[in-house]
Amino acid sequence: MVNHPDVKNLVKILIGAAWIDGRIQPEERQYLREIAHSKGLSADPEIKPWLYELVQVKPDQCYQWVREYLGDRPSLEQCQDLIESISGLIYSDGEVATEEAKLLTRIQDLAKNSDHNQTIYTSLLRKIQKLYRRWVDVQN
């Protein structure tokens, strides 16, 4: 069994992404079961009801898991990795539903915002460093 919470959360997101259009396609079902098995989560009591379609995952729950997984300030790399993981599932059935495309778009938007915020943060940090250096120069 996997102890790393990010792996478990990623599997939950993948299950949610499969459910986001209201039903799991046979190819998605197979993909999910293979992923869960390879990660040692196929018998996990939290994952099992969703994995074996005993309980449906609502879109809001999937988006909540995405927010929890990425946190408040996701990096561009985190967003890209998540998009890549979800894309593997989504493209497994050869069809991209509107809801699935919306999920990927939302994560891409988070990545853009994250990249923009990082640029602002870096710029601000440089200005602070410059002010500090001036202050140190004045003190000497």
PDB file of C-alpha atoms in Angstrom:
ATOM      1  CA  MET A   1       0.000   0.000   0.000  1.00  0.00           C
ATOM      2  CA  VAL A   2       1.218   3.486  -0.871  1.00  0.00           C
ATOM      3  CA  ASN A   3       1.729   5.923   1.989  1.00  0.00           C
ATOM      4  CA  HIS A   4       2.498   8.988  -0.089  1.00  0.00           C
ATOM      5  CA  PRO A   5      -0.643  11.164   0.091  1.00  0.00           C
ATOM      6  CA  ASP A   6       0.056  12.872  -3.254  1.00  0.00           C
ATOM      7  CA  VAL A   7      -0.121   9.546  -5.093  1.00  0.00           C
ATOM      8  CA  LYS A   8      -3.437   8.723  -3.466  1.00  0.00           C
ATOM      9  CA  ASN A   9      -4.771  12.207  -4.198  1.00  0.00           C
ATOM     10  CA  LEU A  10      -3.662  11.912  -7.817  1.00  0.00           C
ATOM     11  CA  VAL A  11      -5.544   8.623  -8.181  1.00  0.00           C
ATOM     12  CA  LYS A  12      -8.624  10.283  -6.663  1.00  0.00           C
ATOM     13  CA  ILE A  13      -8.338  13.115  -9.197  1.00  0.00           C
ATOM     14  CA  LEU A  14      -8.027  10.625 -12.055  1.00  0.00           C
ATOM     15  CA  ILE A  15     -11.150   8.816 -10.857  1.00  0.00           C
ATOM     16  CA  GLY A  16     -12.950  12.152 -10.577  1.00  0.00           C
ATOM     17  CA  ALA A  17     -11.818  13.115 -14.081  1.00  0.00           C
ATOM     18  CA  ALA A  18     -13.209   9.845 -15.422  1.00  0.00           C
ATOM     19  CA  TRP A  19     -16.558  10.592 -13.740  1.00  0.00           C
ATOM     20  CA  ILE A  20     -16.640  14.278 -14.731  1.00  0.00           C
ATOM     21  CA  ASP A  21     -18.771  13.620 -17.819  1.00  0.00           C
ATOM     22  CA  GLY A  22     -21.240  11.557 -15.780  1.00  0.00           C
ATOM     23  CA  ARG A  23     -19.994   8.067 -16.581  1.00  0.00           C
ATOM     24  CA  ILE A  24     -16.812   6.061 -16.844  1.00  0.00           C
ATOM     25  CA  GLN A  25     -15.975   4.695 -20.281  1.00  0.00           C
ATOM     26  CA  PRO A  26     -14.707   1.073 -20.471  1.00  0.00           C
ATOM     27  CA  GLU A  27     -11.230   2.248 -21.543  1.00  0.00           C
ATOM     28  CA  GLU A  28     -11.108   4.735 -18.670  1.00  0.00           C
ATOM     29  CA  ARG A  29     -12.189   2.000 -16.255  1.00  0.00           C
ATOM     30  CA  GLN A  30      -9.334  -0.245 -17.396  1.00  0.00           C
ATOM     31  CA  TYR A  31      -6.826   2.629 -17.268  1.00  0.00           C
ATOM     32  CA  LEU A  32      -7.887   3.579 -13.723  1.00  0.00           C
ATOM     33  CA  ARG A  33      -7.676   0.020 -12.444  1.00  0.00           C
ATOM     34  CA  GLU A  34      -4.205  -0.418 -13.935  1.00  0.00           C
ATOM     35  CA  ILE A  35      -2.998   2.847 -12.364  1.00  0.00           C
ATOM     36  CA  ALA A  36      -4.531   2.017  -8.974  1.00  0.00           C
ATOM     37  CA  HIS A  37      -2.980  -1.455  -9.066  1.00  0.00           C
ATOM     38  CA  SER A  38       0.462  -0.145 -10.060  1.00  0.00           C
ATOM     39  CA  LYS A  39       0.318   2.401  -7.214  1.00  0.00           C
ATOM     40  CA  GLY A  40      -0.840  -0.231  -4.710  1.00  0.00           C
ATOM     41  CA  LEU A  41      -4.183   1.479  -4.159  1.00  0.00           C
ATOM     42  CA  SER A  42      -6.685  -0.920  -5.735  1.00  0.00           C
ATOM     43  CA  ALA A  43      -7.676  -2.300  -2.311  1.00  0.00           C
ATOM     44  CA  ASP A  44      -7.488   1.026  -0.442  1.00  0.00           C
ATOM     45  CA  PRO A  45     -10.752   1.451   1.505  1.00  0.00           C
ATOM     46  CA  GLU A  46     -11.077   5.102   0.494  1.00  0.00           C
ATOM     47  CA  ILE A  47     -10.316   4.534  -3.204  1.00  0.00           C
ATOM     48  CA  LYS A  48     -12.146   1.236  -3.718  1.00  0.00           C
ATOM     49  CA  PRO A  49     -15.775   2.535  -3.772  1.00  0.00           C
ATOM     50  CA  TRP A  50     -14.924   5.110  -6.454  1.00  0.00           C
ATOM     51  CA  LEU A  51     -12.628   2.812  -8.409  1.00  0.00           C
ATOM     52  CA  TYR A  52     -15.226   0.048  -8.661  1.00  0.00           C
ATOM     53  CA  GLU A  53     -18.020   2.555  -9.359  1.00  0.00           C
ATOM     54  CA  LEU A  54     -19.957   1.867  -6.165  1.00  0.00           C
ATOM     55  CA  VAL A  55     -20.045   5.622  -5.537  1.00  0.00           C
ATOM     56  CA  GLN A  56     -20.140   8.282  -8.251  1.00  0.00           C
ATOM     57  CA  VAL A  57     -17.768  11.237  -8.029  1.00  0.00           C
ATOM     58  CA  LYS A  58     -19.481  14.564  -8.674  1.00  0.00           C
ATOM     59  CA  PRO A  59     -17.631  17.242 -10.695  1.00  0.00           C
ATOM     60  CA  ASP A  60     -17.452  19.571  -7.677  1.00  0.00           C
ATOM     61  CA  GLN A  61     -15.656  16.848  -5.716  1.00  0.00           C
ATOM     62  CA  CYS A  62     -13.133  16.390  -8.529  1.00  0.00           C
ATOM     63  CA  TYR A  63     -12.414  20.129  -8.631  1.00  0.00           C
ATOM     64  CA  GLN A  64     -12.046  20.141  -4.835  1.00  0.00           C
ATOM     65  CA  TRP A  65      -9.470  17.342  -5.060  1.00  0.00           C
ATOM     66  CA  VAL A  66      -7.587  19.311  -7.726  1.00  0.00           C
ATOM     67  CA  ARG A  67      -7.485  22.379  -5.454  1.00  0.00           C
ATOM     68  CA  GLU A  68      -6.284  20.280  -2.504  1.00  0.00           C
ATOM     69  CA  TYR A  69      -3.657  18.553  -4.647  1.00  0.00           C
ATOM     70  CA  LEU A  70      -2.235  21.743  -6.158  1.00  0.00           C
ATOM     71  CA  GLY A  71      -2.596  23.968  -3.100  1.00  0.00           C
ATOM     72  CA  ASP A  72      -2.896  27.751  -3.079  1.00  0.00           C
ATOM     73  CA  ARG A  73       0.151  28.503  -5.220  1.00  0.00           C
ATOM     74  CA  PRO A  74       0.794  25.671  -7.641  1.00  0.00           C
ATOM     75  CA  SER A  75       3.922  25.818  -9.726  1.00  0.00           C
ATOM     76  CA  LEU A  76       3.773  25.673 -13.488  1.00  0.00           C
ATOM     77  CA  GLU A  77       5.459  22.267 -13.303  1.00  0.00           C
ATOM     78  CA  GLN A  78       2.830  20.898 -10.869  1.00  0.00           C
ATOM     79  CA  CYS A  79       0.028  22.018 -13.163  1.00  0.00           C
ATOM     80  CA  GLN A  80       1.722  20.571 -16.243  1.00  0.00           C
ATOM     81  CA  ASP A  81       2.334  17.236 -14.492  1.00  0.00           C
ATOM     82  CA  LEU A  82      -1.317  17.051 -13.445  1.00  0.00           C
ATOM     83  CA  ILE A  83      -2.506  17.914 -16.960  1.00  0.00           C
ATOM     84  CA  GLU A  84      -0.252  15.186 -18.340  1.00  0.00           C
ATOM     85  CA  SER A  85      -1.614  12.617 -15.876  1.00  0.00           C
ATOM     86  CA  ILE A  86      -5.241  13.520 -16.566  1.00  0.00           C
ATOM     87  CA  SER A  87      -4.627  13.597 -20.325  1.00  0.00           C
ATOM     88  CA  GLY A  88      -3.464   9.984 -20.233  1.00  0.00           C
ATOM     89  CA  LEU A  89      -6.818   9.010 -18.766  1.00  0.00           C
ATOM     90  CA  ILE A  90      -8.937  11.300 -20.927  1.00  0.00           C
ATOM     91  CA  TYR A  91      -7.364  10.188 -24.190  1.00  0.00           C
ATOM     92  CA  SER A  92      -7.547   6.488 -23.247  1.00  0.00           C
ATOM     93  CA  ASP A  93     -11.033   6.240 -24.775  1.00  0.00           C
ATOM     94  CA  GLY A  94     -10.115   8.281 -27.855  1.00  0.00           C
ATOM     95  CA  GLU A  95     -12.745  10.904 -27.078  1.00  0.00           C
ATOM     96  CA  VAL A  96     -12.579  14.131 -25.086  1.00  0.00           C
ATOM     97  CA  ALA A  97     -15.886  15.161 -23.515  1.00  0.00           C
ATOM     98  CA  THR A  98     -16.671  18.844 -23.007  1.00  0.00           C
ATOM     99  CA  GLU A  99     -16.467  18.469 -19.230  1.00  0.00           C
ATOM    100  CA  GLU A 100     -13.053  16.820 -19.508  1.00  0.00           C
ATOM    101  CA  ALA A 101     -11.800  19.646 -21.725  1.00  0.00           C
ATOM    102  CA  LYS A 102     -13.095  22.182 -19.181  1.00  0.00           C
ATOM    103  CA  LEU A 103     -11.145  20.443 -16.408  1.00  0.00           C
ATOM    104  CA  LEU A 104      -7.917  20.599 -18.415  1.00  0.00           C
ATOM    105  CA  THR A 105      -8.588  24.244 -19.298  1.00  0.00           C
ATOM    106  CA  ARG A 106      -9.107  25.171 -15.650  1.00  0.00           C
ATOM    107  CA  ILE A 107      -5.803  23.573 -14.693  1.00  0.00           C
ATOM    108  CA  GLN A 108      -4.072  25.342 -17.606  1.00  0.00           C
ATOM    109  CA  ASP A 109      -5.525  28.628 -16.341  1.00  0.00           C
ATOM    110  CA  LEU A 110      -4.091  27.894 -12.890  1.00  0.00           C
ATOM    111  CA  ALA A 111      -0.717  27.282 -14.529  1.00  0.00           C
ATOM    112  CA  LYS A 112      -0.897  30.602 -16.383  1.00  0.00           C
ATOM    113  CA  ASN A 113      -1.851  32.454 -13.204  1.00  0.00           C
ATOM    114  CA  SER A 114       0.898  30.677 -11.307  1.00  0.00           C
ATOM    115  CA  ASP A 115       3.471  31.595 -13.928  1.00  0.00           C
ATOM    116  CA  HIS A 116       2.281  35.225 -13.924  1.00  0.00           C
ATOM    117  CA  ASN A 117       2.311  35.378 -10.109  1.00  0.00           C
ATOM    118  CA  GLN A 118       5.803  33.876 -10.033  1.00  0.00           C
ATOM    119  CA  THR A 119       6.993  36.579 -12.430  1.00  0.00           C
ATOM    120  CA  ILE A 120       5.500  39.299 -10.218  1.00  0.00           C
ATOM    121  CA  TYR A 121       7.019  37.700  -7.110  1.00  0.00           C
ATOM    122  CA  THR A 122      10.458  37.469  -8.736  1.00  0.00           C
ATOM    123  CA  SER A 123      10.273  41.092  -9.871  1.00  0.00           C
ATOM    124  CA  LEU A 124       9.246  42.242  -6.402  1.00  0.00           C
ATOM    125  CA  LEU A 125      12.017  40.192  -4.803  1.00  0.00           C
ATOM    126  CA  ARG A 126      14.609  41.771  -7.117  1.00  0.00           C
ATOM    127  CA  LYS A 127      13.404  45.261  -6.195  1.00  0.00           C
ATOM    128  CA  ILE A 128      13.630  44.445  -2.490  1.00  0.00           C
ATOM    129  CA  GLN A 129      17.145  43.059  -2.958  1.00  0.00           C
ATOM    130  CA  LYS A 130      18.148  46.208  -4.825  1.00  0.00           C
ATOM    131  CA  LEU A 131      16.794  48.435  -2.031  1.00  0.00           C
ATOM    132  CA  TYR A 132      18.588  46.337   0.567  1.00  0.00           C
ATOM    133  CA  ARG A 133      21.887  46.600  -1.314  1.00  0.00           C
ATOM    134  CA  ARG A 134      21.495  50.377  -1.521  1.00  0.00           C
ATOM    135  CA  TRP A 135      20.781  50.532   2.189  1.00  0.00           C
ATOM    136  CA  VAL A 136      23.885  48.416   2.923  1.00  0.00           C
ATOM    137  CA  ASP A 137      25.981  50.671   0.671  1.00  0.00           C
ATOM    138  CA  VAL A 138      24.699  53.775   2.466  1.00  0.00           C
ATOM    139  CA  GLN A 139      25.489  52.226   5.856  1.00  0.00           C
ATOM    140  CA  ASN A 140      29.095  51.551   4.847  1.00  0.00           C
TER     141      ASN A 140
END
